[in-house]
Coordinates of C-alpha atoms in Angstrom, one line a residue:
Chain A
M1 CA -130.7 115.1 81.5
D2 CA -127.4 113.5 81.1
I3 CA -124.5 115.8 80.2
S4 CA -121.2 114.7 78.9
F5 CA -117.7 116.3 78.9
E6 CA -118.0 117.4 75.3
D7 CA -121.1 119.5 76.2
L8 CA -119.3 121.7 78.7
N9 CA -118.9 125.4 78.3
E10 CA -115.7 127.5 79.1
L11 CA -116.8 128.3 82.6
Q12 CA -117.6 124.7 83.5
L13 CA -114.3 123.6 82.0
D14 CA -112.4 126.2 84.1
A15 CA -114.1 125.0 87.2
L16 CA -113.0 121.4 86.5
K17 CA -109.5 122.6 85.7
E18 CA -109.3 124.2 89.1
I19 CA -110.1 120.8 90.7
G20 CA -107.2 119.4 88.7
N21 CA -104.9 122.2 89.8
I22 CA -105.8 121.7 93.5
G23 CA -105.5 117.9 93.2
A24 CA -102.0 118.1 91.7
G25 CA -101.0 120.6 94.4
N26 CA -102.2 118.3 97.1
A27 CA -100.3 115.4 95.5
A28 CA -97.0 117.4 95.3
T29 CA -97.4 118.4 99.0
A30 CA -98.1 114.8 100.0
L31 CA -95.1 113.5 98.1
S32 CA -92.9 116.1 99.6
K33 CA -93.9 115.0 103.1
M34 CA -93.4 111.4 102.2
V35 CA -89.8 111.8 101.0
D36 CA -89.0 114.7 103.3
R37 CA -87.7 116.7 100.3
K38 CA -89.2 119.4 98.2
V39 CA -91.4 118.0 95.3
A40 CA -92.5 120.8 93.0
M41 CA -95.0 120.6 90.2
D42 CA -95.6 122.4 86.9
V43 CA -99.0 123.8 86.0
P44 CA -101.1 120.7 85.1
R45 CA -102.4 120.3 81.6
V46 CA -106.1 119.5 81.6
K47 CA -107.9 118.0 78.7
I48 CA -111.2 116.5 77.7
L49 CA -110.5 113.7 75.2
P50 CA -112.6 111.0 73.4
L51 CA -111.8 107.7 75.0
K52 CA -110.4 106.3 71.8
D53 CA -107.7 109.0 71.8
V54 CA -106.6 108.2 75.4
P55 CA -104.0 105.5 74.6
S56 CA -102.1 107.8 72.2
W57 CA -102.2 110.6 74.7
L58 CA -100.5 108.1 77.2
G59 CA -97.7 107.6 74.7
G60 CA -99.3 104.9 72.4
A61 CA -101.3 101.7 73.0
E62 CA -98.1 99.7 73.4
K63 CA -96.3 102.0 75.8
E64 CA -95.3 100.2 79.0
V65 CA -97.1 101.9 81.9
L66 CA -98.1 101.4 85.4
G67 CA -101.8 101.9 85.9
V68 CA -103.9 102.2 89.0
Y69 CA -107.6 101.8 88.9
L70 CA -110.2 102.6 91.5
T71 CA -113.9 103.2 91.7
M72 CA -115.4 106.2 93.2
T73 CA -118.4 105.9 95.5
G74 CA -120.5 108.2 97.6
Q75 CA -122.6 111.1 96.3
I76 CA -121.1 110.7 92.9
T77 CA -119.9 107.5 91.3
G78 CA -117.3 106.8 88.6
H79 CA -113.9 105.5 87.8
I80 CA -110.4 106.9 88.5
F81 CA -107.3 105.9 86.6
F82 CA -103.8 107.0 87.5
V83 CA -101.2 106.2 84.9
I84 CA -97.4 106.8 84.7
D85 CA -95.0 105.3 82.2
L86 CA -92.6 102.6 83.5
D87 CA -89.5 104.8 83.5
N88 CA -91.3 107.4 85.5
A89 CA -92.6 104.8 87.9
L90 CA -88.9 103.6 88.4
N91 CA -87.9 107.2 89.1
M92 CA -90.7 107.5 91.6
T93 CA -89.6 104.5 93.6
Q94 CA -86.0 105.7 93.5
I95 CA -87.1 109.1 95.0
L96 CA -89.1 107.2 97.6
M97 CA -86.8 104.3 98.4
G98 CA -83.3 105.3 97.3
E99 CA -81.0 102.3 96.9
M100 CA -83.8 99.9 98.1
A101 CA -85.8 100.8 95.0
P102 CA -86.7 97.8 92.7
D103 CA -85.2 97.5 89.3
R104 CA -87.1 97.4 86.0
E105 CA -87.4 93.6 86.0
K106 CA -88.8 93.5 89.6
L107 CA -91.2 96.3 88.8
L108 CA -92.5 94.6 85.7
N109 CA -93.1 91.4 87.6
L110 CA -94.8 93.3 90.4
D111 CA -92.6 91.8 93.2
E112 CA -93.6 92.4 96.7
I113 CA -91.5 95.4 97.6
A114 CA -92.2 97.1 94.3
T115 CA -95.9 96.5 94.7
S116 CA -96.0 97.9 98.3
A117 CA -94.0 100.9 97.2
M118 CA -96.3 101.6 94.3
N119 CA -99.4 101.0 96.4
E120 CA -98.2 103.6 98.8
I121 CA -97.7 106.1 96.0
D122 CA -101.0 105.3 94.5
N123 CA -102.8 105.9 97.7
I124 CA -101.2 109.3 98.1
L125 CA -101.9 110.4 94.6
S126 CA -105.5 109.1 94.4
S127 CA -106.5 110.5 97.7
S128 CA -104.9 113.9 96.8
Y129 CA -107.0 114.3 93.7
L130 CA -110.1 112.9 95.3
S131 CA -109.9 115.2 98.3
A132 CA -109.5 118.1 95.9
L133 CA -112.7 117.0 94.3
A134 CA -114.5 116.5 97.6
D135 CA -113.3 119.8 99.1
F136 CA -114.1 121.8 96.0
T137 CA -117.6 120.4 95.6
G138 CA -118.5 119.7 99.2
L139 CA -119.6 116.2 98.2
S140 CA -118.8 113.2 100.3
L141 CA -116.7 110.7 98.4
N142 CA -115.1 107.4 99.0
H143 CA -112.9 105.2 96.8
S144 CA -112.3 101.4 96.5
V145 CA -109.0 99.7 97.2
P146 CA -106.7 100.6 94.3
A147 CA -105.9 97.8 91.9
M148 CA -102.6 98.0 90.0
A149 CA -101.2 96.7 86.8
I150 CA -98.1 97.1 84.7
D151 CA -98.5 96.5 81.0
M152 CA -99.3 98.1 77.7
A153 CA -101.3 101.3 78.0
G154 CA -104.0 100.2 75.6
A155 CA -104.4 96.9 77.4
I156 CA -104.7 98.5 80.8
V157 CA -107.2 101.2 79.9
D158 CA -109.5 99.0 77.8
L159 CA -111.1 97.7 81.0
V160 CA -112.5 101.2 81.8
F161 CA -113.6 101.7 78.2
I162 CA -115.5 98.4 78.4
E163 CA -117.2 99.6 81.6
I164 CA -118.1 103.1 80.4
S165 CA -118.7 102.4 76.7
Q166 CA -122.3 101.9 77.7
H167 CA -122.8 105.6 78.1
G168 CA -119.9 108.1 78.1
D169 CA -117.3 108.4 75.4
Y170 CA -115.1 111.1 76.9
A171 CA -112.7 111.3 79.8
F172 CA -111.4 114.2 81.9
L173 CA -107.6 114.1 82.0
I174 CA -105.0 115.9 84.1
E175 CA -101.4 115.6 83.1
T176 CA -98.9 116.8 85.8
D177 CA -95.1 116.9 86.0
F178 CA -93.7 116.4 89.5
V179 CA -90.1 117.6 89.9
E180 CA -87.7 116.5 92.6
E181 CA -84.2 118.0 92.1
E182 CA -83.1 116.7 88.7
R183 CA -85.8 114.0 88.5
S184 CA -89.1 114.6 86.8
I185 CA -92.1 112.4 86.8
T186 CA -95.1 112.8 84.6
G187 CA -98.4 111.5 85.9
Y188 CA -101.7 111.1 84.1
F189 CA -104.9 111.2 86.1
M190 CA -108.2 110.3 84.6
L191 CA -111.6 111.0 86.0
I192 CA -114.5 109.3 84.4
P193 CA -117.8 110.0 86.2
D194 CA -120.8 107.6 85.7
S195 CA -123.9 108.8 83.9
G196 CA -125.4 111.7 85.9
S197 CA -122.4 112.2 88.2
L198 CA -120.8 115.0 86.1
E199 CA -124.0 117.0 86.5
I200 CA -123.9 116.6 90.2
I201 CA -120.3 117.8 90.3
L202 CA -121.3 120.9 88.2
Q203 CA -124.3 121.6 90.3
S204 CA -122.3 121.4 93.5
I205 CA -119.8 124.0 92.3
G206 CA -122.6 126.3 91.0
A207 CA -121.6 125.8 87.4
A208 CA -124.5 123.7 86.1
Chain B
M1 CA -96.7 96.7 48.9
G2 CA -98.4 95.6 52.1
R3 CA -100.1 98.0 54.5
R4 CA -100.5 97.7 58.3
F5 CA -104.0 98.5 59.5
T6 CA -104.7 99.2 63.1
V7 CA -108.1 98.1 64.2
G8 CA -109.4 100.3 67.1
M9 CA -112.0 99.4 69.7
A10 CA -115.4 98.6 68.2
E11 CA -113.9 98.8 64.7
Y12 CA -113.4 96.2 62.0
R13 CA -111.2 95.9 58.9
M14 CA -111.1 93.5 55.9
S15 CA -108.4 92.8 53.3
D16 CA -107.6 90.4 50.5
N17 CA -104.1 91.9 49.8
P18 CA -101.7 89.1 50.8
H19 CA -99.1 91.6 51.8
D20 CA -101.3 93.4 54.3
T21 CA -101.5 93.0 58.1
L22 CA -104.4 93.8 60.4
C23 CA -103.4 94.5 63.9
I24 CA -104.6 95.5 67.4
P25 CA -101.8 97.0 69.6
G26 CA -102.3 96.8 73.4
L27 CA -105.3 94.5 73.6
G28 CA -106.4 93.8 77.2
S29 CA -109.8 92.5 78.2
C30 CA -111.2 93.1 74.8
V31 CA -111.1 90.3 72.2
G32 CA -109.8 90.4 68.7
I33 CA -111.6 88.0 66.3
C34 CA -109.7 87.0 63.1
L35 CA -111.9 85.5 60.4
Y36 CA -110.2 83.9 57.4
D37 CA -111.2 82.3 54.1
N38 CA -108.2 80.2 53.4
K39 CA -109.1 79.5 49.7
K40 CA -109.5 83.2 48.8
K41 CA -106.9 84.4 51.3
F42 CA -109.4 86.9 52.5
A43 CA -109.2 88.2 56.1
G44 CA -111.4 90.2 58.5
L45 CA -110.6 91.4 62.0
V46 CA -113.0 92.9 64.5
H47 CA -112.2 94.3 68.0
I48 CA -115.0 93.8 70.5
L49 CA -115.4 95.2 74.0
L50 CA -118.5 93.5 75.4
L51 CA -120.5 90.3 75.2
Q52 CA -124.0 91.5 74.3
A53 CA -125.6 94.3 72.4
I54 CA -127.2 97.0 74.5
P55 CA -130.5 98.2 73.2
G56 CA -130.2 101.7 71.6
Q57 CA -126.4 101.4 70.9
K58 CA -125.6 102.1 67.3
N59 CA -122.2 100.5 66.9
I60 CA -122.8 96.8 66.4
F61 CA -119.1 96.2 66.2
K62 CA -118.7 96.8 69.9
F63 CA -120.4 93.6 71.0
A64 CA -119.5 89.9 70.4
D65 CA -123.0 88.8 69.6
T66 CA -123.6 91.4 66.9
A67 CA -120.1 92.1 65.6
I68 CA -119.2 88.5 64.5
P69 CA -122.3 88.0 62.3
A70 CA -122.0 91.5 60.9
L71 CA -118.3 91.0 59.9
L72 CA -119.1 87.6 58.5
E73 CA -121.9 89.1 56.4
K74 CA -119.6 91.8 55.1
M75 CA -117.0 89.2 54.2
F76 CA -119.6 87.1 52.3
Q77 CA -120.7 90.2 50.4
A78 CA -117.1 90.9 49.5
G79 CA -116.6 87.4 48.1
A80 CA -115.7 85.1 51.0
G81 CA -117.1 81.5 50.5
K82 CA -119.9 80.3 52.8
G83 CA -118.6 77.4 54.8
E84 CA -115.0 78.4 54.1
V85 CA -114.4 80.9 56.9
L86 CA -112.5 79.9 60.1
A87 CA -111.7 81.9 63.2
K88 CA -108.7 82.6 65.4
I89 CA -109.2 84.6 68.6
S90 CA -107.0 86.4 71.1
G91 CA -107.3 88.8 74.1
G92 CA -109.7 88.5 77.1
A93 CA -106.9 89.0 79.7
R94 CA -107.5 89.8 83.4
M95 CA -105.4 92.9 83.7
F96 CA -105.9 93.6 87.4
S97 CA -105.9 91.4 90.4
G98 CA -108.7 92.0 92.9
T99 CA -112.2 91.1 93.7
N100 CA -114.0 93.6 91.4
S101 CA -116.2 91.5 89.1
L102 CA -115.4 93.9 86.3
F103 CA -111.9 92.4 86.2
D104 CA -113.4 89.1 84.9
I105 CA -114.9 90.7 81.9
G106 CA -112.2 89.3 79.6
K107 CA -113.1 85.7 80.4
R108 CA -116.8 86.4 79.9
N109 CA -116.0 88.1 76.6
V110 CA -114.1 85.1 75.4
E111 CA -117.0 82.8 76.3
A112 CA -119.4 85.0 74.5
V113 CA -117.2 85.1 71.4
K114 CA -117.0 81.3 71.3
H115 CA -120.7 81.0 71.8
T116 CA -121.4 83.3 68.9
L117 CA -118.9 81.5 66.6
R118 CA -120.7 78.2 67.3
S119 CA -124.1 79.8 66.5
V120 CA -122.8 81.1 63.1
R121 CA -121.0 77.8 62.4
V122 CA -117.5 79.2 62.1
P123 CA -114.9 76.8 63.4
L124 CA -112.4 78.0 65.9
R125 CA -108.9 77.1 64.6
G126 CA -106.7 78.9 67.0
E127 CA -106.9 80.7 70.4
D128 CA -104.6 82.7 72.7
T129 CA -106.8 84.1 75.4
G130 CA -106.9 84.8 79.1
G131 CA -103.9 85.2 81.3
N132 CA -102.9 88.5 82.8
R133 CA -100.9 90.2 80.1
G134 CA -101.8 92.6 77.4
R135 CA -101.2 91.6 73.8
T136 CA -100.4 93.1 70.5
I137 CA -101.9 90.9 67.7
T138 CA -100.9 91.0 64.1
F139 CA -103.0 89.1 61.5
F140 CA -101.1 88.2 58.3
V141 CA -103.6 88.3 55.4
G142 CA -101.5 86.2 53.0
E143 CA -101.0 83.3 55.5
G144 CA -103.9 83.6 57.9
N145 CA -101.5 83.4 60.8
V146 CA -101.9 85.5 63.9
E147 CA -98.8 86.6 65.8
I148 CA -99.1 87.5 69.4
R149 CA -96.6 89.6 71.4
T150 CA -96.6 90.4 75.1
I151 CA -94.3 92.5 77.3
G152 CA -91.4 90.3 78.3
G153 CA -92.9 87.2 76.8
E154 CA -92.1 85.1 73.7
V155 CA -93.8 85.7 70.4
R156 CA -96.5 83.1 69.7
V157 CA -98.2 82.3 66.5
I158 CA -101.6 80.7 66.1

């Protein structure tokens, strides 16, 4: 049997939400360590959305965003997308690098410093959510090298739609606000398991 | 008064109102195919995701090889002249750099679209494809022009 996100009951959704909470918590802790200052987070907002509604949830198909894409391998397979809008990405590099942070122009053109800074952040955030998923389920998981792009939200996410439009039509989304002093960053994390993998996740947490 | 229609993934739209525009905001590796009967000023736009129909999938407008003949047929039914329709295409970008073969899907989509256009004998009159930037395309029904915008780039018209 192949289950999809839209088939989940309340209990199963709560279990998945808990993974989102733990992942966001891990990410805030990792960011705090990295910048050596407190990074707090608000309670994440967790949603199941039809794929076609994802660009508007990200602020519109033409919204300038930074997207990081990785594939998940191991006992479950699938796709992971982390998206933040460009202004938030700039804030994030400023928190991380202070005066060394790249400006908007450099970030848009993915210059070397900007790329390495963002790669660092991507790695932290992706592994935070993935380790939450691995810890919570007891499954062993790996991920590919993250690939990054800065462009319109619709253009960046259509790649994943292409890949998964063969089976799933829904995505599991976690929206988290990270707060460092007066700066706030909203990050969108998307988990899109391949056919069959959602069932394995649910079985492993006893919610199948 | 003209309307602006947004064409989502695996959707199509037709219009013969010269004040209308058909558009796809944030087009990445997908391809937008603009079909146009210049005599009747009749336009159709379809937004495909993949090259080839997958057995069992119901939405024929998702795939290059089924979407183009289907849109063409709908345009003929609505009055477009056989032998009068031409095509302009855009999209098919490579949005991520890396070795994952999925990242080349845009290029393969464009090739599949061109192949299908040849097989249904619709001449390709304009193209803005490939590259590594997302596009917003706007198809002007009255003129048959397609305007392409990218972040930080100049506006192009095909």
